[in-house]
Short mmCIF file of N, CA and C in Angstrom, two decimals:
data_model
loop_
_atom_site.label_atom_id
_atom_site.label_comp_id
_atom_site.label_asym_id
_atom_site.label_seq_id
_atom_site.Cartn_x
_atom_site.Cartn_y
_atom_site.Cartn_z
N UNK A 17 8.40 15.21 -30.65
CA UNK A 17 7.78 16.21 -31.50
C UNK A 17 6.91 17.16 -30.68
N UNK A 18 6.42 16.70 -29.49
CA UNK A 18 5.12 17.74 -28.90
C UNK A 18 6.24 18.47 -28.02
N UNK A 19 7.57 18.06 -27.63
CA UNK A 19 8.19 19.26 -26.99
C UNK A 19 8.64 20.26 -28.03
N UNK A 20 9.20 19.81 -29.15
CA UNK A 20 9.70 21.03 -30.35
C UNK A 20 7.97 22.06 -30.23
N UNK A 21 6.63 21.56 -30.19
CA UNK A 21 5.76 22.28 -29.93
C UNK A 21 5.84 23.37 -28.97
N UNK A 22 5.99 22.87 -28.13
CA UNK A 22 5.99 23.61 -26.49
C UNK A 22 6.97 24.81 -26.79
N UNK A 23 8.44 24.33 -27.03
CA UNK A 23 9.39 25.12 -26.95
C UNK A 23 9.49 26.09 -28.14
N UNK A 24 8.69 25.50 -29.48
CA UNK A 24 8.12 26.55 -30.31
C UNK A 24 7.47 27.51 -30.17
N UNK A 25 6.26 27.38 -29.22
CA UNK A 25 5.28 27.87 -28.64
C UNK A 25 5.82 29.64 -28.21
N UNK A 26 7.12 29.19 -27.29
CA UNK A 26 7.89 30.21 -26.73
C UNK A 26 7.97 31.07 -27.74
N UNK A 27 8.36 30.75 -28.93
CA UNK A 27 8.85 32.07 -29.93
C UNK A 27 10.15 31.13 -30.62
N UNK A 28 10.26 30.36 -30.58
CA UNK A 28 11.96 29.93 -31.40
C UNK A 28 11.35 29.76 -32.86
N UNK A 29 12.11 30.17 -33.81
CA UNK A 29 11.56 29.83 -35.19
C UNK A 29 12.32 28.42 -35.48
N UNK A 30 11.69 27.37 -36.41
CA UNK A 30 12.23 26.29 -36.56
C UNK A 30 14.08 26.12 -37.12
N UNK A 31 14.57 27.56 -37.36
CA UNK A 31 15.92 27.31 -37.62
C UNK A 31 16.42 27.33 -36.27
N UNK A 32 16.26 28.38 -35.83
CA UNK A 32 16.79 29.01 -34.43
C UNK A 32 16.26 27.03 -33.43
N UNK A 33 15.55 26.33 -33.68
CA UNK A 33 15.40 25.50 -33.04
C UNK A 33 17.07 24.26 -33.65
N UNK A 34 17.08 24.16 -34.80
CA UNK A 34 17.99 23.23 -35.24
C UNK A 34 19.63 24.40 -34.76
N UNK A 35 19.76 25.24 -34.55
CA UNK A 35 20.67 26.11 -34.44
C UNK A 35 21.00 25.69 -32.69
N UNK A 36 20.12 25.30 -31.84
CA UNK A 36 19.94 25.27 -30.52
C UNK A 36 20.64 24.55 -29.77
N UNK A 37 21.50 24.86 -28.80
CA UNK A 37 22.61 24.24 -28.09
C UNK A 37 21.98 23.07 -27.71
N UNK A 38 22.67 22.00 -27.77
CA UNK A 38 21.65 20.77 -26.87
C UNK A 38 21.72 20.91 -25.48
N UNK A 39 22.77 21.45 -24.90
CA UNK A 39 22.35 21.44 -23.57
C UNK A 39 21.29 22.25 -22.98
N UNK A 40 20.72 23.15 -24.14
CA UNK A 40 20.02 24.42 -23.53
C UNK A 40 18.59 24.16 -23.98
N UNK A 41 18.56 23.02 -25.11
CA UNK A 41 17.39 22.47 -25.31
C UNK A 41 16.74 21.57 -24.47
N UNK A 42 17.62 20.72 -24.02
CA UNK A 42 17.56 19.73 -22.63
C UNK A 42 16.45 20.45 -21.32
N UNK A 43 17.42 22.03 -21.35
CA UNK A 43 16.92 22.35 -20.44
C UNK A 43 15.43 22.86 -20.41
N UNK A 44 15.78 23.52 -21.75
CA UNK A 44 14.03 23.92 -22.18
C UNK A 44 13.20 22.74 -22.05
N UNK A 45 13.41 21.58 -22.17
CA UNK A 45 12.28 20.31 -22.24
C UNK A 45 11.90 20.22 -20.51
N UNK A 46 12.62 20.62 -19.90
CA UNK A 46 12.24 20.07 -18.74
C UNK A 46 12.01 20.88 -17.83
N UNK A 47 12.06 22.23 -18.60
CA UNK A 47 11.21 23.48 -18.01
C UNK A 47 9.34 23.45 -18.01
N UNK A 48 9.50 23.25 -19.74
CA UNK A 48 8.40 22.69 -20.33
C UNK A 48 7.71 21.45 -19.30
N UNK A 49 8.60 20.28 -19.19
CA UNK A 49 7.60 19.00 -18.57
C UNK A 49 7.55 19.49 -17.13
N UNK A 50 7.97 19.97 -16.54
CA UNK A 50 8.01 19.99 -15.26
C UNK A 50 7.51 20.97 -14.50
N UNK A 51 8.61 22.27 -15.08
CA UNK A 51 8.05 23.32 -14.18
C UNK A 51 6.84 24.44 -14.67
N UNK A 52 6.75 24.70 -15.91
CA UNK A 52 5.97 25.43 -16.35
C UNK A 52 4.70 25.37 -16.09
N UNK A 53 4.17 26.26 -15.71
CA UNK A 53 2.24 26.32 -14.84
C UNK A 53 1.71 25.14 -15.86
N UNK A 54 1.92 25.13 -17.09
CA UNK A 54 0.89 24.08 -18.17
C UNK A 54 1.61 22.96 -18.13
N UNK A 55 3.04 22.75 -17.33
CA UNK A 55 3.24 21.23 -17.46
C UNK A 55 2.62 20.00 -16.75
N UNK A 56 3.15 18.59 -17.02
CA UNK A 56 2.54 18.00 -16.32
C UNK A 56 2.22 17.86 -14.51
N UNK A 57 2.98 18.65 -14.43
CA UNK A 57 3.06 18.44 -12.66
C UNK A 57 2.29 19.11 -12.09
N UNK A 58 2.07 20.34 -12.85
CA UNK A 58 1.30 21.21 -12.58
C UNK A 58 -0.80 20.64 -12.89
N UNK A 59 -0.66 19.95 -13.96
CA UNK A 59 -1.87 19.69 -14.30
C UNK A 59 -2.33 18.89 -13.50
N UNK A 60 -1.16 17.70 -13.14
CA UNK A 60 -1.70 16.85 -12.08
C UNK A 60 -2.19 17.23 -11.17
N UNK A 61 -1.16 18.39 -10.14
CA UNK A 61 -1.51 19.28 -9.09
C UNK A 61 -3.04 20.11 -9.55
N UNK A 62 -3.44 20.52 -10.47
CA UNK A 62 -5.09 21.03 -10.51
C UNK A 62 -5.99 19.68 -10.25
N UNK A 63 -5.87 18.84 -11.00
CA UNK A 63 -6.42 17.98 -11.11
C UNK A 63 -7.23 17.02 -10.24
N UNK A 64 -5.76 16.89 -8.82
CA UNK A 64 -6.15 16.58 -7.58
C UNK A 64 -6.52 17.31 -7.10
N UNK A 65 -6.23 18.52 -6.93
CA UNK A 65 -7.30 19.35 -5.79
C UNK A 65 -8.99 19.05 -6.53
N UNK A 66 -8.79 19.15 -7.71
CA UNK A 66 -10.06 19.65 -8.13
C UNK A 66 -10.94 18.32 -7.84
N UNK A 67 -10.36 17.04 -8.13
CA UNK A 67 -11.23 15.84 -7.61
C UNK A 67 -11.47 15.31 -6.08
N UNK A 68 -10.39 16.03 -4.94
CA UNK A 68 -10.80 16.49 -3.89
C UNK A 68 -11.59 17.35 -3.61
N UNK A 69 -11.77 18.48 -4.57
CA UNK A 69 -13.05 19.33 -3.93
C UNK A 69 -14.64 19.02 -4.27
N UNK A 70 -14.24 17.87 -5.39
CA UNK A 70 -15.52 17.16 -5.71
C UNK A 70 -16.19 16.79 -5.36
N UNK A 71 -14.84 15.67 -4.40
CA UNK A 71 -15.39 14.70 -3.67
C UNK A 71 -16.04 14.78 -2.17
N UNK A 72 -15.43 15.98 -1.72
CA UNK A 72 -15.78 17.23 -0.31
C UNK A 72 -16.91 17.64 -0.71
N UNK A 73 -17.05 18.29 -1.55
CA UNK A 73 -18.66 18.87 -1.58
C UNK A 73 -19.97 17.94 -2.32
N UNK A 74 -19.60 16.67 -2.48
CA UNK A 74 -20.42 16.24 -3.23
C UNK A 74 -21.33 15.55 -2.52
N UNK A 75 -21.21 15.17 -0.76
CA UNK A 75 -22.65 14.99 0.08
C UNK A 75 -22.63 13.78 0.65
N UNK A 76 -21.79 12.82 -0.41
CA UNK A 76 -22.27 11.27 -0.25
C UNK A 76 -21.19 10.73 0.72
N UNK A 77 -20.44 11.50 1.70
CA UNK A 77 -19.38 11.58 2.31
C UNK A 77 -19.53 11.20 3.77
N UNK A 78 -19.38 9.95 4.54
CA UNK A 78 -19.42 10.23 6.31
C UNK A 78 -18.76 10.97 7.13
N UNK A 79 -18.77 11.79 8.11
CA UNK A 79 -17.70 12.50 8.45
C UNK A 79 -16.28 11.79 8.84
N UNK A 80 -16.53 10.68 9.06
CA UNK A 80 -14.95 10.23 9.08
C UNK A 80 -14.42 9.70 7.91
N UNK A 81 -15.35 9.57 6.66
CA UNK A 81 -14.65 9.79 5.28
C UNK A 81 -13.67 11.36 4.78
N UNK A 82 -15.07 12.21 5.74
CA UNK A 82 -14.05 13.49 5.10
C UNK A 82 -12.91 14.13 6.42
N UNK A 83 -13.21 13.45 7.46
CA UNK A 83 -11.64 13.08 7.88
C UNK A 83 -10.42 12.84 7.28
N UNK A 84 -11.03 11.35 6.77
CA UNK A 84 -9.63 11.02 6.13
C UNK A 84 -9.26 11.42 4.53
N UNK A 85 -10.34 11.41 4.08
CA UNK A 85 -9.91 11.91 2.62
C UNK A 85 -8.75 13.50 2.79
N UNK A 86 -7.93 13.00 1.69
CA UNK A 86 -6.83 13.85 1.30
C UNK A 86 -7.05 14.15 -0.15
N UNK A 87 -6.03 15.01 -0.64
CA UNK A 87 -5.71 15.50 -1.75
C UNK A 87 -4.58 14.60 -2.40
N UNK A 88 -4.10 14.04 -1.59
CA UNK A 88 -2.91 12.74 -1.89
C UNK A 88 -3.73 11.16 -2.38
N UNK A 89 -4.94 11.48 -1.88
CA UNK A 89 -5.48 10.04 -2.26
C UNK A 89 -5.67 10.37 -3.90
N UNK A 90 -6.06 11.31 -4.34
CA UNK A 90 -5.55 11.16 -6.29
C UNK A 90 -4.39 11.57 -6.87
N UNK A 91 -3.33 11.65 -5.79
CA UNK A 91 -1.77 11.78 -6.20
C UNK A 91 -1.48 10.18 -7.20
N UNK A 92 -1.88 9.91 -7.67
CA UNK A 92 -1.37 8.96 -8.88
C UNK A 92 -0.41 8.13 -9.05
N UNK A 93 0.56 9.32 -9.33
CA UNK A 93 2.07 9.46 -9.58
C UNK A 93 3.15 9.66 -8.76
N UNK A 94 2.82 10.02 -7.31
CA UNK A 94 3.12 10.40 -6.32
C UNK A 94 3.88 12.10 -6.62
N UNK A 95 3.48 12.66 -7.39
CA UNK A 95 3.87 13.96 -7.72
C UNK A 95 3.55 14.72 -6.79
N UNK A 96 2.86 15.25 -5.45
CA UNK A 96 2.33 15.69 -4.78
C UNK A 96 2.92 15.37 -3.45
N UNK A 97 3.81 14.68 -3.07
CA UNK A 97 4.51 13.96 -2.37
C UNK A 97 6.22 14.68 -2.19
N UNK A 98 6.47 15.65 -3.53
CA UNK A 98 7.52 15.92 -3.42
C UNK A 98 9.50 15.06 -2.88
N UNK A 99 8.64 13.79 -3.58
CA UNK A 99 10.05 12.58 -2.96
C UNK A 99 10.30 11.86 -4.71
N UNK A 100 11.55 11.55 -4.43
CA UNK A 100 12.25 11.19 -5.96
C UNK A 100 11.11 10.07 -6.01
N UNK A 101 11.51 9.30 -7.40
CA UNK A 101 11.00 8.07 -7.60
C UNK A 101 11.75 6.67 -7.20
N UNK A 102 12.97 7.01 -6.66
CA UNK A 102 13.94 6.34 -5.45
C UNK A 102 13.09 6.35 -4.34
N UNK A 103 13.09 7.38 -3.94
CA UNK A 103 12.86 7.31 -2.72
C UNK A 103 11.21 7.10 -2.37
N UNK A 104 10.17 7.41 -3.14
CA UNK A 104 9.16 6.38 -3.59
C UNK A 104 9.34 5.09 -3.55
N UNK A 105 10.11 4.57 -4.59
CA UNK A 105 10.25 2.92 -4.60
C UNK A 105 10.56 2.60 -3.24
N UNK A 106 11.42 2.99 -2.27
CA UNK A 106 11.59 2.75 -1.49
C UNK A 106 11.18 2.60 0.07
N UNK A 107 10.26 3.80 -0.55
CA UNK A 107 8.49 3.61 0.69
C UNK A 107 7.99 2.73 0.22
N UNK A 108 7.46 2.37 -0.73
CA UNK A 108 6.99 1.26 -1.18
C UNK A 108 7.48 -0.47 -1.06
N UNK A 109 8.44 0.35 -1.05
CA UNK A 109 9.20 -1.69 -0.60
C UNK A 109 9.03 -1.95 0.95
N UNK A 110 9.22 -0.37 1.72
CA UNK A 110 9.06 -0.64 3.15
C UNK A 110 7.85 -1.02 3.71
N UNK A 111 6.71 -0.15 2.84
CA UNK A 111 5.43 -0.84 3.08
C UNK A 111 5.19 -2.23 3.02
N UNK A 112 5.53 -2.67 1.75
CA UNK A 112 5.46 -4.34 1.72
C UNK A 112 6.00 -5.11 2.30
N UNK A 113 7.26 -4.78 2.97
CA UNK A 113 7.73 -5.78 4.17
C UNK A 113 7.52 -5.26 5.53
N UNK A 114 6.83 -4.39 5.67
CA UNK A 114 5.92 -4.58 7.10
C UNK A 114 4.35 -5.00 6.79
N UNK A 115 4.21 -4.74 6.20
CA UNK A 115 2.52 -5.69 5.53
C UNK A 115 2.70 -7.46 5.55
N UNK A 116 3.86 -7.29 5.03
CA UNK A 116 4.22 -8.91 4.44
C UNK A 116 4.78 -9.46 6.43
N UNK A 117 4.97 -8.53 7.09
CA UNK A 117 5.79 -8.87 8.53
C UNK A 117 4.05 -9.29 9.41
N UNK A 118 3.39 -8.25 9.15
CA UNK A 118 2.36 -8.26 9.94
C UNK A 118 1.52 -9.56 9.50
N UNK A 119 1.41 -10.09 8.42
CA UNK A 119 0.72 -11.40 7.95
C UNK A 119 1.47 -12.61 8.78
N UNK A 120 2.82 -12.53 8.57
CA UNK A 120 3.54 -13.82 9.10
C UNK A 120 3.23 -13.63 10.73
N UNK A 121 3.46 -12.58 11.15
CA UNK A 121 2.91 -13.00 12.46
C UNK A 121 1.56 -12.76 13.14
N UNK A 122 0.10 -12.38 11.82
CA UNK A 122 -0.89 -13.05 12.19
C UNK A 122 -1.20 -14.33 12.10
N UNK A 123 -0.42 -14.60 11.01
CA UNK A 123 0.10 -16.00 11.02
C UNK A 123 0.33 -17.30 12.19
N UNK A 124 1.51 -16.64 12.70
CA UNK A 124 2.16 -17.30 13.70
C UNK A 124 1.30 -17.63 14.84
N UNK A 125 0.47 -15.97 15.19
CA UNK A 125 -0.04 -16.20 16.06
C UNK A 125 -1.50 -16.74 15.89
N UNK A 126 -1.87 -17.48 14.81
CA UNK A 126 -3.41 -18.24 14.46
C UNK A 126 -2.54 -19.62 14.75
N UNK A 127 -1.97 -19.73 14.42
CA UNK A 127 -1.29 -21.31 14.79
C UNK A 127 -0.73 -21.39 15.67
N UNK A 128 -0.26 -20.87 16.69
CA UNK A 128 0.04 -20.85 18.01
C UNK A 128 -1.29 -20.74 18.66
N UNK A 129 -2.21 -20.39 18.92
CA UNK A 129 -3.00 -19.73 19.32
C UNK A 129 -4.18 -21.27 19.00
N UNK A 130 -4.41 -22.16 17.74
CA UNK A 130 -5.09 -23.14 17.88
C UNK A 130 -4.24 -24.47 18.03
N UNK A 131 -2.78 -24.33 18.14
CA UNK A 131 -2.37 -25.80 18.57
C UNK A 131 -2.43 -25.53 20.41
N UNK A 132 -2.43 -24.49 20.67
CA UNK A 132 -2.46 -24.38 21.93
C UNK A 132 -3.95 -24.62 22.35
N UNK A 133 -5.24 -24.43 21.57
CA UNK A 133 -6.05 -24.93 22.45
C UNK A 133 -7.08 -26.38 22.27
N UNK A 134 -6.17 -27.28 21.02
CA UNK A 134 -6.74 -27.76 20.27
C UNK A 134 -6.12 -29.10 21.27
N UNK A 135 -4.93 -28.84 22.36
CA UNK A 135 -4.59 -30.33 22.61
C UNK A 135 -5.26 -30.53 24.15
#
């Protein structure tokens, strides 16, 4: 119902909406969610800058905080990132099995490391 809003918004009168090709409505929805300055991607995109510039001018910052702070650290959604949600999931899995790699062999090497000086 809040996209028949949006795409109302444009000017379609509610016949001209039931009259409306579905493929061309499809497309209107995802003009609407996506690309349009007021959609979501876009809001997100204000949103983060704007809680990055908050967080930049707001004082309580070390300089190697505002080193590292980004505009990606309130990317959320990873919308700001410009990568599918494939290919997201899939940074994400890579992260966890080199995280999960680096444990097993701090691992390895805490137990190597005290049977070796324990005998």
């Amino acid at each position: 119902m809040f996209t028949l809003k949006l795409i109302n918004k444009r000017g379609l009168s509610p016949s001209e909406l039931e009259t409306l090709d579905p493929e061309l409505f499809e497309y209107l929805m995802i003009y609407d969610s996506s690309i349009e300055p007021s959609g979501a991607r876009f809001e997100h995109i204000k949103y983060s800058n704007l809680a990055h510039l908050i967080l930049m001018s707001s004082g309580n910052l070390t300089e190697a905080g505002m080193k590292n702070a980004s505009v990606h650290d309130w990317d959320m959604y990873g919308l700001l990132s410009n990568k599918t949600v494939h290919e997201r999931i899939q940074e994400d899995e890579q992260k966890q099995l080199t995280q999960q790699q680096l444990q097993q062999s701090a691992m390895m090497q805490f137990i190597t490391g005290s049977t070796g000086n324990g005998g």
